[in-house]
Coordinates of C-alpha atoms and ligand atoms in Angstrom, one line a residue:
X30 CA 104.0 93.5 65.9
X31 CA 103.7 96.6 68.3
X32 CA 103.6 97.1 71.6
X33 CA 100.8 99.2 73.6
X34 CA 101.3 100.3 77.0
X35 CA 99.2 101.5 79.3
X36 CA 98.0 105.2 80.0
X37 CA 98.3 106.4 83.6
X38 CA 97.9 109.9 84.4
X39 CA 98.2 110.8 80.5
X40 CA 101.5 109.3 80.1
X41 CA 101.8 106.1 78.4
X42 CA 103.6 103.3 80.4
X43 CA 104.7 99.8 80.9
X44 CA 103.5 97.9 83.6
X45 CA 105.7 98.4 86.7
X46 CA 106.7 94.6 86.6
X47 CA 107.7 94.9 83.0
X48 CA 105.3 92.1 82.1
X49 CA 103.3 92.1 78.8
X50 CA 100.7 89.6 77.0
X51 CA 100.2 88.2 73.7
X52 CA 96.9 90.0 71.5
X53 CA 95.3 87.3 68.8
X54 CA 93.9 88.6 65.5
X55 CA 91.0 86.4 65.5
X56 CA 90.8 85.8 61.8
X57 CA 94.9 85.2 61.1
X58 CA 94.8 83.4 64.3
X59 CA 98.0 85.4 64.7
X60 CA 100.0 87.5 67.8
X61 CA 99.6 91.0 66.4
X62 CA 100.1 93.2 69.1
X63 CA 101.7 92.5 72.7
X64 CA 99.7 94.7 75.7
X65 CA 101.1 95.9 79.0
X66 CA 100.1 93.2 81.3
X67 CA 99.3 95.1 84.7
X68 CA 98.8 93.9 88.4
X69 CA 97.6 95.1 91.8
X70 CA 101.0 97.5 91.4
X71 CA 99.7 99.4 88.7
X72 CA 95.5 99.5 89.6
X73 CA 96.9 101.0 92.7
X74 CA 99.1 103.3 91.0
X75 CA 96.1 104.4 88.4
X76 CA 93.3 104.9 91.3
X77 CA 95.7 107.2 93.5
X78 CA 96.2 109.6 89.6
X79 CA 92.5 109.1 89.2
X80 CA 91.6 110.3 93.0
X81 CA 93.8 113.1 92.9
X82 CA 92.4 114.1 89.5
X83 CA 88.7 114.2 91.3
X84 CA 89.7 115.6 94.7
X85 CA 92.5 118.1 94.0
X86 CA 91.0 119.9 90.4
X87 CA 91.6 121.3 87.9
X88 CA 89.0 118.8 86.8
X89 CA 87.2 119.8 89.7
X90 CA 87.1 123.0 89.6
X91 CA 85.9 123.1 85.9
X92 CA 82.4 124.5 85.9
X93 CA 79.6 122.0 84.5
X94 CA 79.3 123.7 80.6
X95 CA 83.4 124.0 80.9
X96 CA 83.1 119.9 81.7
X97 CA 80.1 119.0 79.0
X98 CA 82.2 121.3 76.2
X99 CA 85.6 118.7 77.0
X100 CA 83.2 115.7 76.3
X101 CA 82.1 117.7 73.0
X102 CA 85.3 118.2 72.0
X103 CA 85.9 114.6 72.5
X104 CA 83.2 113.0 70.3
X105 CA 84.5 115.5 67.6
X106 CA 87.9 113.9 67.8
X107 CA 86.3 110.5 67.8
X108 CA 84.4 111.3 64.5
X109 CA 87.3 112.4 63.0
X110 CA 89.2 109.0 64.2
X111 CA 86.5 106.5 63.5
X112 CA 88.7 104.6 60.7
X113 CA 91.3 104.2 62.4
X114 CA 89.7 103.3 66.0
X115 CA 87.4 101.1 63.8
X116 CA 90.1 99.4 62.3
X117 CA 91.9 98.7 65.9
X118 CA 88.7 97.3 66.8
X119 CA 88.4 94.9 63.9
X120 CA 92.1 93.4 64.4
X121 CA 91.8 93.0 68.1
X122 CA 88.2 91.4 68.4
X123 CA 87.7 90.5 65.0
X124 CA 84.4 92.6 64.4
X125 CA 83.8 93.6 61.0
X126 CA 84.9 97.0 59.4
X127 CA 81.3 97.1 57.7
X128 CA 79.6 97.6 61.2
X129 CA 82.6 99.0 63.0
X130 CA 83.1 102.2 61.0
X131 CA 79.5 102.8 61.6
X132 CA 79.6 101.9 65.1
X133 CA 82.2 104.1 66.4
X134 CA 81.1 107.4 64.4
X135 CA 78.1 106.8 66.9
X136 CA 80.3 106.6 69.8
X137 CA 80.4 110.4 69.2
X138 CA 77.2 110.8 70.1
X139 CA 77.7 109.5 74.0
X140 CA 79.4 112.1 74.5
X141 CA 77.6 115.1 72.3
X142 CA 74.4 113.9 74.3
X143 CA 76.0 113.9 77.8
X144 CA 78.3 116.5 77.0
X145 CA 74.9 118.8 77.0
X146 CA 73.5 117.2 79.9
X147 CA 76.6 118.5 82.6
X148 CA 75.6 121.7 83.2
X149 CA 71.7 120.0 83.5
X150 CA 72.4 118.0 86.4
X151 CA 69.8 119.7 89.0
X152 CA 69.3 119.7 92.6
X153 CA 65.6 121.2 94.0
X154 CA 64.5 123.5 96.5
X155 CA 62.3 121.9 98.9
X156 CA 59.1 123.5 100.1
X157 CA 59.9 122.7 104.0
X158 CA 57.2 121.8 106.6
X159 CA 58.7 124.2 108.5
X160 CA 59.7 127.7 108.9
X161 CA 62.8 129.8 109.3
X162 CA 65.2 127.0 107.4
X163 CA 65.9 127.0 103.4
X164 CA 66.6 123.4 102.4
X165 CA 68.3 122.5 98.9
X166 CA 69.6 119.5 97.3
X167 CA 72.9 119.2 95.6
X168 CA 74.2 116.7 93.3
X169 CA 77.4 115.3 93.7
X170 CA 79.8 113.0 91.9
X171 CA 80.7 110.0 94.2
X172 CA 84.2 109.7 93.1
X173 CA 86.7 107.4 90.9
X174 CA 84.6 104.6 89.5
X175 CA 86.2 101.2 87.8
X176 CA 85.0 100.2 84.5
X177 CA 85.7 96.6 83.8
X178 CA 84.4 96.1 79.9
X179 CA 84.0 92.7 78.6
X180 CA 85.8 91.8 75.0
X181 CA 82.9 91.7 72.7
X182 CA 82.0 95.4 71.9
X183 CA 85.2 97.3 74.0
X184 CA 84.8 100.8 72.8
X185 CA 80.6 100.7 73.1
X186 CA 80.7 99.1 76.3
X187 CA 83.4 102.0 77.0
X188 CA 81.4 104.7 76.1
X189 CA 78.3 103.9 77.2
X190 CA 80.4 103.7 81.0
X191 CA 82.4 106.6 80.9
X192 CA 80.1 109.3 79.3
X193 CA 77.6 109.1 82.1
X194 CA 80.0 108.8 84.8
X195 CA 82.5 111.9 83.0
X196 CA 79.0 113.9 82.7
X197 CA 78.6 113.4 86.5
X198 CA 82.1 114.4 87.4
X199 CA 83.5 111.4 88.3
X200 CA 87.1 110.1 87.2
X201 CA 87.8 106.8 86.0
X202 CA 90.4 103.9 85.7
X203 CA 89.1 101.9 82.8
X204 CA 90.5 98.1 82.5
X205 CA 89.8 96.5 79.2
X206 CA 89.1 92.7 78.1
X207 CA 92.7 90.9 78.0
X208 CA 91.2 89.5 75.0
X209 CA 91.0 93.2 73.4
X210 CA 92.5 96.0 74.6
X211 CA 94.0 97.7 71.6
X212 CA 91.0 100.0 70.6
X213 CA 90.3 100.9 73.9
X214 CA 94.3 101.9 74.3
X215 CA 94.1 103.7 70.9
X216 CA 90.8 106.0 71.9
X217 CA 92.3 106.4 75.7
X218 CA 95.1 108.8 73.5
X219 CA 92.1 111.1 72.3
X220 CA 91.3 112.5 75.9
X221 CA 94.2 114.7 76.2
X222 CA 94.4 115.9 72.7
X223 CA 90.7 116.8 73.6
X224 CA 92.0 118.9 76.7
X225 CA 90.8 116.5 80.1
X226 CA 93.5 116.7 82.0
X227 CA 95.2 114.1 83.2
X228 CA 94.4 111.7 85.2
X229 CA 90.8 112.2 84.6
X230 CA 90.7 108.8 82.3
X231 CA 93.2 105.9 82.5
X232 CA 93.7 103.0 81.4
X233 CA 94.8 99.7 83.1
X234 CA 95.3 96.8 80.8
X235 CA 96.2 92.8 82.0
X236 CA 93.9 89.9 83.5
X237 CA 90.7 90.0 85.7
X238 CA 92.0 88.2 88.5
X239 CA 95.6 90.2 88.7
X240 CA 93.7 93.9 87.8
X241 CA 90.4 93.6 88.0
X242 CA 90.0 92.2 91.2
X243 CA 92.6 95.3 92.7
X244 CA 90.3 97.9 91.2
X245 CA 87.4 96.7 93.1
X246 CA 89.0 95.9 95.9
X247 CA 90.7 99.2 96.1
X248 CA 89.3 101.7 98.6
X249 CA 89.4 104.8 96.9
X250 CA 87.3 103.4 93.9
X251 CA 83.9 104.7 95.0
X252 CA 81.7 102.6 92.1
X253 CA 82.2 99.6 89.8
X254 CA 80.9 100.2 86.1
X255 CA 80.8 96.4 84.7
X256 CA 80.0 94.3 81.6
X257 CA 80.6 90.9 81.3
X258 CA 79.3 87.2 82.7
X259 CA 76.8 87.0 85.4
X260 CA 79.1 84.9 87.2
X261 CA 82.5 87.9 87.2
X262 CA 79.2 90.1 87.8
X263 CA 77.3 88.1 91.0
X264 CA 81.2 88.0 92.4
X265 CA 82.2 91.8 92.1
X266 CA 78.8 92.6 93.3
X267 CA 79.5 90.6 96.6
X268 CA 83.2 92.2 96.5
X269 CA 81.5 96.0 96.3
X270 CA 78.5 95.0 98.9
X271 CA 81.4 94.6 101.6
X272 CA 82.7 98.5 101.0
X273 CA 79.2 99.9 100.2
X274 CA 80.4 100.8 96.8
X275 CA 77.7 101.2 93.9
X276 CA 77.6 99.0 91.0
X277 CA 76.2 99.0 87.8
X278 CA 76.1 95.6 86.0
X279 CA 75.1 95.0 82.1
X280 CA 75.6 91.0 82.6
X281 CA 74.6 88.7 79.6
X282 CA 71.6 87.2 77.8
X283 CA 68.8 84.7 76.7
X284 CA 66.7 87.2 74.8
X285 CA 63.1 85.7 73.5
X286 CA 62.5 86.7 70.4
X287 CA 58.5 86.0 69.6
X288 CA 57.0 85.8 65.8
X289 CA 53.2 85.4 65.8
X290 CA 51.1 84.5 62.9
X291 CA 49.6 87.8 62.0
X292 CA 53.7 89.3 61.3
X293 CA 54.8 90.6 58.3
X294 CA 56.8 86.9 58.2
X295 CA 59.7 88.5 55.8
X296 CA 60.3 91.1 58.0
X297 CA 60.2 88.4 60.8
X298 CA 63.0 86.7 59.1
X299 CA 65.1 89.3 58.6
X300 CA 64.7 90.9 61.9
X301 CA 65.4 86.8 63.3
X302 CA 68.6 86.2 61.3
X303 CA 70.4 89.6 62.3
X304 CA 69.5 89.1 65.7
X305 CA 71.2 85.8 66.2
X306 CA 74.2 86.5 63.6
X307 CA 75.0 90.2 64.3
X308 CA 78.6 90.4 66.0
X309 CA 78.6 86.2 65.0
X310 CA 76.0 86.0 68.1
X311 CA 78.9 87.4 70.4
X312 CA 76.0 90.0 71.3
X313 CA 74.4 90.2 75.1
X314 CA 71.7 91.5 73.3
X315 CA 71.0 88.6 70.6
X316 CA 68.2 87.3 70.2
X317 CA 68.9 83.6 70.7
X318 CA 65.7 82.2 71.7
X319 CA 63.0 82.0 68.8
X320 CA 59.6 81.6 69.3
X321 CA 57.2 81.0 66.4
X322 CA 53.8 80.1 66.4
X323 CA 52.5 76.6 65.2
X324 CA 50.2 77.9 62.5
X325 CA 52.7 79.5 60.7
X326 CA 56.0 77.6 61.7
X327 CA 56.6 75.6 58.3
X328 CA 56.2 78.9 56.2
X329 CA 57.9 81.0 58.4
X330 CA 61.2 78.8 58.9
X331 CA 61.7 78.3 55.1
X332 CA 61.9 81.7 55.0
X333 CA 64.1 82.0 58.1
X334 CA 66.8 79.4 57.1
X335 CA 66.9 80.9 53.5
X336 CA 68.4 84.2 55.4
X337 CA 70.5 82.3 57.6
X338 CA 72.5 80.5 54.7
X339 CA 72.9 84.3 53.0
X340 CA 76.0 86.0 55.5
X341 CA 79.6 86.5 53.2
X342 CA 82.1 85.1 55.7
X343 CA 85.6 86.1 55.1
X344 CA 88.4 88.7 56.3
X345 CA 86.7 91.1 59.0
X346 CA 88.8 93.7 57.3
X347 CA 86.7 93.4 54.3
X348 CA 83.9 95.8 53.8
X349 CA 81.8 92.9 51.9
X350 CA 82.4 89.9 54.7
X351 CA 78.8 90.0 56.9
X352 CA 79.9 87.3 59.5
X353 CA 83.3 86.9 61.4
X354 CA 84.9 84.4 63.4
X355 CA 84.7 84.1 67.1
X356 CA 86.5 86.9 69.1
X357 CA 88.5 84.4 71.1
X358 CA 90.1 81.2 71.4
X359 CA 88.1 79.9 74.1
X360 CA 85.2 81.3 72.9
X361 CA 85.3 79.2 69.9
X362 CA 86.1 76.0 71.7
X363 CA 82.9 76.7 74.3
X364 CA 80.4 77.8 71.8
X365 CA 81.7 74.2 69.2
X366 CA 81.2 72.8 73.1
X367 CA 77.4 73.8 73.6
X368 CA 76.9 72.7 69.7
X369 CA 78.0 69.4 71.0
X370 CA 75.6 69.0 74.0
X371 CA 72.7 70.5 72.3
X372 CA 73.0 66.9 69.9
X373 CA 73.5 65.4 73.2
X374 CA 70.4 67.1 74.5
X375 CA 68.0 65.7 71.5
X376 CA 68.0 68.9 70.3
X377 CA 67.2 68.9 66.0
X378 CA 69.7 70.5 64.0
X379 CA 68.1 72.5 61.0
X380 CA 71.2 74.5 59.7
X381 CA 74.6 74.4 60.4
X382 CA 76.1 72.5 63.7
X383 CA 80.3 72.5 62.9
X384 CA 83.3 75.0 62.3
X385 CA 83.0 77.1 59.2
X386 CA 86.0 75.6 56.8
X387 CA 85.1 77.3 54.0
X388 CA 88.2 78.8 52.2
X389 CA 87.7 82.0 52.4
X390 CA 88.0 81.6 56.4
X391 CA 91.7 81.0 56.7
X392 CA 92.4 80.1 60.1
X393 CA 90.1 82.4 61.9
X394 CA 87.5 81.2 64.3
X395 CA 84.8 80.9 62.1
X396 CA 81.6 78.9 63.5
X397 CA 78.2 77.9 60.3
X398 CA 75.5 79.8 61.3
X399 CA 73.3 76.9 63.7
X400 CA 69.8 76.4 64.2
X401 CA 68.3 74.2 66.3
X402 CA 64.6 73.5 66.9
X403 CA 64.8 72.3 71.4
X404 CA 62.8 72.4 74.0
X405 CA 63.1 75.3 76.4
X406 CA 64.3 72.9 79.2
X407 CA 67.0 72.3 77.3
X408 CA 70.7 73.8 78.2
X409 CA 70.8 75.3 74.9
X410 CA 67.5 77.1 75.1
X411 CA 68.5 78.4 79.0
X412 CA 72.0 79.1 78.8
X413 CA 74.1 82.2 77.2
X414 CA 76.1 80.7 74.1
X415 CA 77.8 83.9 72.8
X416 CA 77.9 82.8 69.5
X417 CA 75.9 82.0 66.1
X418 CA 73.9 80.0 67.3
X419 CA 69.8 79.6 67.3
X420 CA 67.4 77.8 69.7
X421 CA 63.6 77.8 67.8
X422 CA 60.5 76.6 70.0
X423 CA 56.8 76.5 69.0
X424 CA 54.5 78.2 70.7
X425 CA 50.6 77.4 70.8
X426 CA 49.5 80.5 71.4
X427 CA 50.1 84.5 73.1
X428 CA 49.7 83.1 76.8
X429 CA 52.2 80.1 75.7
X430 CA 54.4 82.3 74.1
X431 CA 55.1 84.7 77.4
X432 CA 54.9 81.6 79.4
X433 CA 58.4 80.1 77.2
X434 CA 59.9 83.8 76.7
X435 CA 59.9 84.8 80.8
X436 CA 60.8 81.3 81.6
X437 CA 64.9 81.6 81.7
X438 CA 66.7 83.7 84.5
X439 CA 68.1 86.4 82.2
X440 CA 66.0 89.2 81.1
X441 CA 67.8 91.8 78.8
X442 CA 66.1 92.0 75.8
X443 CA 63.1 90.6 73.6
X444 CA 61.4 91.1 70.4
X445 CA 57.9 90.6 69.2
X446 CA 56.7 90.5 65.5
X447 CA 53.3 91.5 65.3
X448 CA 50.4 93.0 63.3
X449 CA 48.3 93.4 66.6
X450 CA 48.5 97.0 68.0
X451 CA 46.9 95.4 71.2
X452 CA 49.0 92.2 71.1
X453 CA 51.8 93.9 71.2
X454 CA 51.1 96.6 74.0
X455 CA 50.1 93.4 76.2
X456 CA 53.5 91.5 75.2
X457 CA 55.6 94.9 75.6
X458 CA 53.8 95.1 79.7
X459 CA 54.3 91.3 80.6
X460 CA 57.8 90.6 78.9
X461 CA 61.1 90.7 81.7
X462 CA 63.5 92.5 80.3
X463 CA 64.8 95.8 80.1
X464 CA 64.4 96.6 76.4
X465 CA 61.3 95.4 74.2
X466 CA 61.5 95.5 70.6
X467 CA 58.0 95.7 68.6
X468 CA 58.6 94.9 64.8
X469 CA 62.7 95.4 65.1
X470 CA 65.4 94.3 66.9
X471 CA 68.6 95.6 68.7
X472 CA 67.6 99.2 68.6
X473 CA 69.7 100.7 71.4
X474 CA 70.3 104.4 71.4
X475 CA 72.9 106.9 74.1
X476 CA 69.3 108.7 74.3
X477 CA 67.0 105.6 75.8
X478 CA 68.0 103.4 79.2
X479 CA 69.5 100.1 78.9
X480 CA 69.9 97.1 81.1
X481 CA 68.6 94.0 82.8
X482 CA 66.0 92.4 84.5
X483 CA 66.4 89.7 86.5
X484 CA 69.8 88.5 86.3
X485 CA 70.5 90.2 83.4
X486 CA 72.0 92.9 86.0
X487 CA 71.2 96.0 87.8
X488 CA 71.6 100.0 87.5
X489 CA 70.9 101.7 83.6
X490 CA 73.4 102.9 80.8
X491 CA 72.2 105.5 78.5
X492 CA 69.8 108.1 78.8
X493 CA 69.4 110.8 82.1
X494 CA 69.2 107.6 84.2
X495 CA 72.9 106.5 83.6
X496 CA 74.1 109.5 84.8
X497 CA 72.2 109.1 88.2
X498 CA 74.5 106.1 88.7
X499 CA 76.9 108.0 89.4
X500 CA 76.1 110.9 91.6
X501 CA 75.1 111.5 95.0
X502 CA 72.6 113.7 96.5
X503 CA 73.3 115.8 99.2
X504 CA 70.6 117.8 101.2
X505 CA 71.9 121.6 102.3
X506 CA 70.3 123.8 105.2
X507 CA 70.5 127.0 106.0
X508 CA 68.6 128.9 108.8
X509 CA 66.8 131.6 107.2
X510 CA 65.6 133.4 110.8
X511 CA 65.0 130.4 113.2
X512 CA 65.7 130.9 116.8
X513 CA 68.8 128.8 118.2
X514 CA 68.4 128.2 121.9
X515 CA 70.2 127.3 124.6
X516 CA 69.0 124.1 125.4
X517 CA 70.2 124.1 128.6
X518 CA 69.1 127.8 129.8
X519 CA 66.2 126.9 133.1
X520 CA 62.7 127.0 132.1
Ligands
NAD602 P1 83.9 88.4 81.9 O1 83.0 88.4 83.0 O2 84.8 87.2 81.8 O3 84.9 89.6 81.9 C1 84.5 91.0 81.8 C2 85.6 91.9 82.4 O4 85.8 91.6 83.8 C3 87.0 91.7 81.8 O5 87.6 92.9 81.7 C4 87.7 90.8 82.8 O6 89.1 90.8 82.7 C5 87.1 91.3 84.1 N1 87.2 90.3 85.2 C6 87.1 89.0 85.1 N2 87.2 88.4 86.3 C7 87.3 89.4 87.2 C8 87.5 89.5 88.6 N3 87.6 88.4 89.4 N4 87.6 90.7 89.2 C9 87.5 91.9 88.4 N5 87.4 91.8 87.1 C10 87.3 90.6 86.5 O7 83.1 88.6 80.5 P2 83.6 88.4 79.0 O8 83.7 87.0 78.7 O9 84.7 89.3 78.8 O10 82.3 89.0 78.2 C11 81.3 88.3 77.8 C12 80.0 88.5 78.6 O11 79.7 89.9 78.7 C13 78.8 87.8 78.1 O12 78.2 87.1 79.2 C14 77.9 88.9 77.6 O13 76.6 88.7 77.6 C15 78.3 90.0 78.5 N6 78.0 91.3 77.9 C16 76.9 92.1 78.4 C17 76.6 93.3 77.9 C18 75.4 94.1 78.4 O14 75.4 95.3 78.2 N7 74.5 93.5 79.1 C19 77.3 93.8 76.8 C20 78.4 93.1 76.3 C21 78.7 91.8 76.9

């Protein structure tokens, strides 16, 4: 059992009121770690290191390339890491070691691509409608922003907050999942062996409502960077509105995912099963809602289910296990809960439907792939499950099909599995949400935006966009030769 503290000002430390909680391995079912459990106290004490990183230099005073070459230097040291952060990852949350090692050698390239765009952050010269003045623009960081990263994905959701918002200038006081804070811990170490100095990044670890709630609350914190449920997300936004602050919000998902009759239906399949049982379906991204067209439903579910029964469950830890348990306690006992009232509901079950209890799943939190065929007024079919589980609705046609997919409140995500060049350019316009995937799914990239429609959030991660987030622009004149006056001299 160890012990990780938090990291303030680049000094690791306990949390002023000596309190700590309990980390579960999700797959011993085990306390493997104990974290620093942090309060108002120690938010406070992290944004007052952070502001005084942003107002008082030398982070300040580092010229642009100076800034982008630290965030180089820091997805080097992440590259060389990735086993180890990986494996942090993999205890913590229970993701697997087969898509984590992967996974976090790409984290390397958040900060090789916004590493190169600091010294590209440009203001304009603006061709004035009048003369004798020479306006400008500047763009400016806005100060220490909160990130508040939920426990599914900790170091992506990290990264794809921090780059952008280190690339503008800002500073930042991160505060992890309670569920999973290790990794995050472990990479928060990397920053000064990189050279940022200190205070630039910290890292405040214990429960929403004790640190959470003081970050955004806290006056000198100038934006909110969150990822999590729509309802922490609707309630932070309402906390920032009253200060003026600026959020970004990556809240969750119900992500249509639409297979006509002209797709390659193997493909389809494929594409289908990893999009629901990637990450065990603890994705905001999933794709939970299927769609499939009558004419080829029969065919194309044979195919589908045959998939679906395929994924190796077993130790995360293990390179060959394709599907883990749950990340969480509760998140077990709610998604086994939404299994339940989808029976309830009428709803047909076609694979699946109980705990895993196979052997080789110990006493982790393992959940049987699920598929359900439901209507879309169903609960299951509207409302985010976070787990490996499958809603499947027939569709009559392309007009039914976009009628079904843009009828839930979320809009993150959807795929469409099509042969039609036209089709799909019509379904990739009409679709609400912020990604469209044609023939593939879950492609997300540090190079492309990401985010929501509708109440999928607000704000975009990734790409030159992101980095907007976080700056402000300030307009400069200068009188070039314009007389100045008095205004009161008699006419
Ligand atoms: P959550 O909303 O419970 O918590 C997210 C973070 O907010 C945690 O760090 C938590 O401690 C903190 N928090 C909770 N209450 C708070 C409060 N009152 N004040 C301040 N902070 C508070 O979400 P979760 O259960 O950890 O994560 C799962 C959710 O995240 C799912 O809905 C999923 O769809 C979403 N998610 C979205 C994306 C995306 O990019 N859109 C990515 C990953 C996860």
């Amino acid at each position: 059992m160890q012990d990780y503290p938090m990291y303030i000002g680049g000094e690791s430390m306990a949390a002023a009121a000596g309190r700590w909680m309990d980390s579960e391995n999700p797959f011993s079912g085990e306390v493997w770690a104990r974290v620093a459990r942090g309060d108002a106290q120690d938010a406070s004490r992290a944004v007052e290191v952070a502001h005084q990183a942003f107002a008082e230099g030398p982070w300040r005073d580092l010229t642009p390339s100076a800034r982008g070459l630290l965030l180089h230097k820091l997805g080097d040291l992440i590259l060389r890491d990735a086993r180890k952060l990986a494996e942090a990852e993999v205890r913590d949350s229970g993701r697997l070691i087969a898509d984590m090692v992967p996974q976090v050698t790409y984290l390397a390239q958040a900060f090789h691509y916004f590493g190169g765009l600091c010294d590209k952050i440009e203001g304009a010269v603006i061709p004035l409608d009048r003369k004798g003045y020479f306006n400008f623009t500047r763009h400016e960081p806005v100060g220490v922003v909160a990130a508040l990263t939920p426990w599914n994905a900790p170091l992506l959701v990290t990264c794809m907050m921090i780059a952008p918002a280190l690339c503008a200038g800002c500073t930042v006081v991160l505060k992890p999942s309670e569920f999973s804070s290790v990794s995050t811990l472990a990479f928060a170490k990397l920053f000064e062996e990189a050279g940022f100095p200190p205070g630039v990044v910290n890292v405040v670890t214990g429960y929403g409502a004790e640190v959470g709630a003081a970050l955004v609350a806290h006056p000198r914190v100038r934006a909110i960077a969150f990822t999590g449920s729509d309802a922490t997300g609707r309630h932070l936004a309402q906390q920032a509105a009253r200060d003026f602050k600026r959020v970004v919000l990556e809240l969750g998902g119900k992500s249509p995912n639409i297979v006509f009759d002209d797709a390659d239906l193997d493909a389809a399949a494929n594409g289908a099963a990893t999009a629901i049982l990637n990450v065990s379906g603890q994705s905001c991204v999933a794709g939970t809602r299927l769609l499939v067209q009558e004419s080829v439903y029969d065919r194309f579910m044979d195919k589908l289910l045959s998939v679906a029964r395929m994924p190796r469950m077993g130790d995360p830890m293990d390179a060959s296990t394709s599907l883990g348990p749950l990340s969480t306690r509760p998140q077990y006992d709610k998604v086994l809960g939404y299994i339940d009232t989808a029976r309830a509901e009428g709803a047909k079950l076609l694979l699946g439907g109980s705990a895993a209890t196979r052997p080789e799943c110990g006493k982790g939190w393992f959940i049987e792939p699920t598929v359900f065929e439901v209507r879309n007024d169903m609960r299951i079919a509207q409302e985010e499950v976070f787990g490996p589980v499958l809603s499947v609705i027939r569709f009559r046609d392309e007009a039914h099909a976009l009628a079904i997919a843009n009828d839930v409140r979320f809009g993150l995500a959807a795929g469409v599995w099509t042969q039609d060049f036209a089709r799909a350019m019509r379904m990739a316009e009409t679709l609400q949400a912020g990604s469209v995937w044609i023939n593939c799914y879950r492609q997300v990239s540090f190079l492309s935006p990401f985010g929501g429609y509708k109440d999928s959030g607000m704000g975009r991660e990734n790409g030159p966009d992101a980095v907007k987030e976080y700056l402000q622009v300030k307009s400069v004149w200068m009188n070039t030769g314009a007389p100045v006056p008095n205004p009161y001299a008699p006419r």
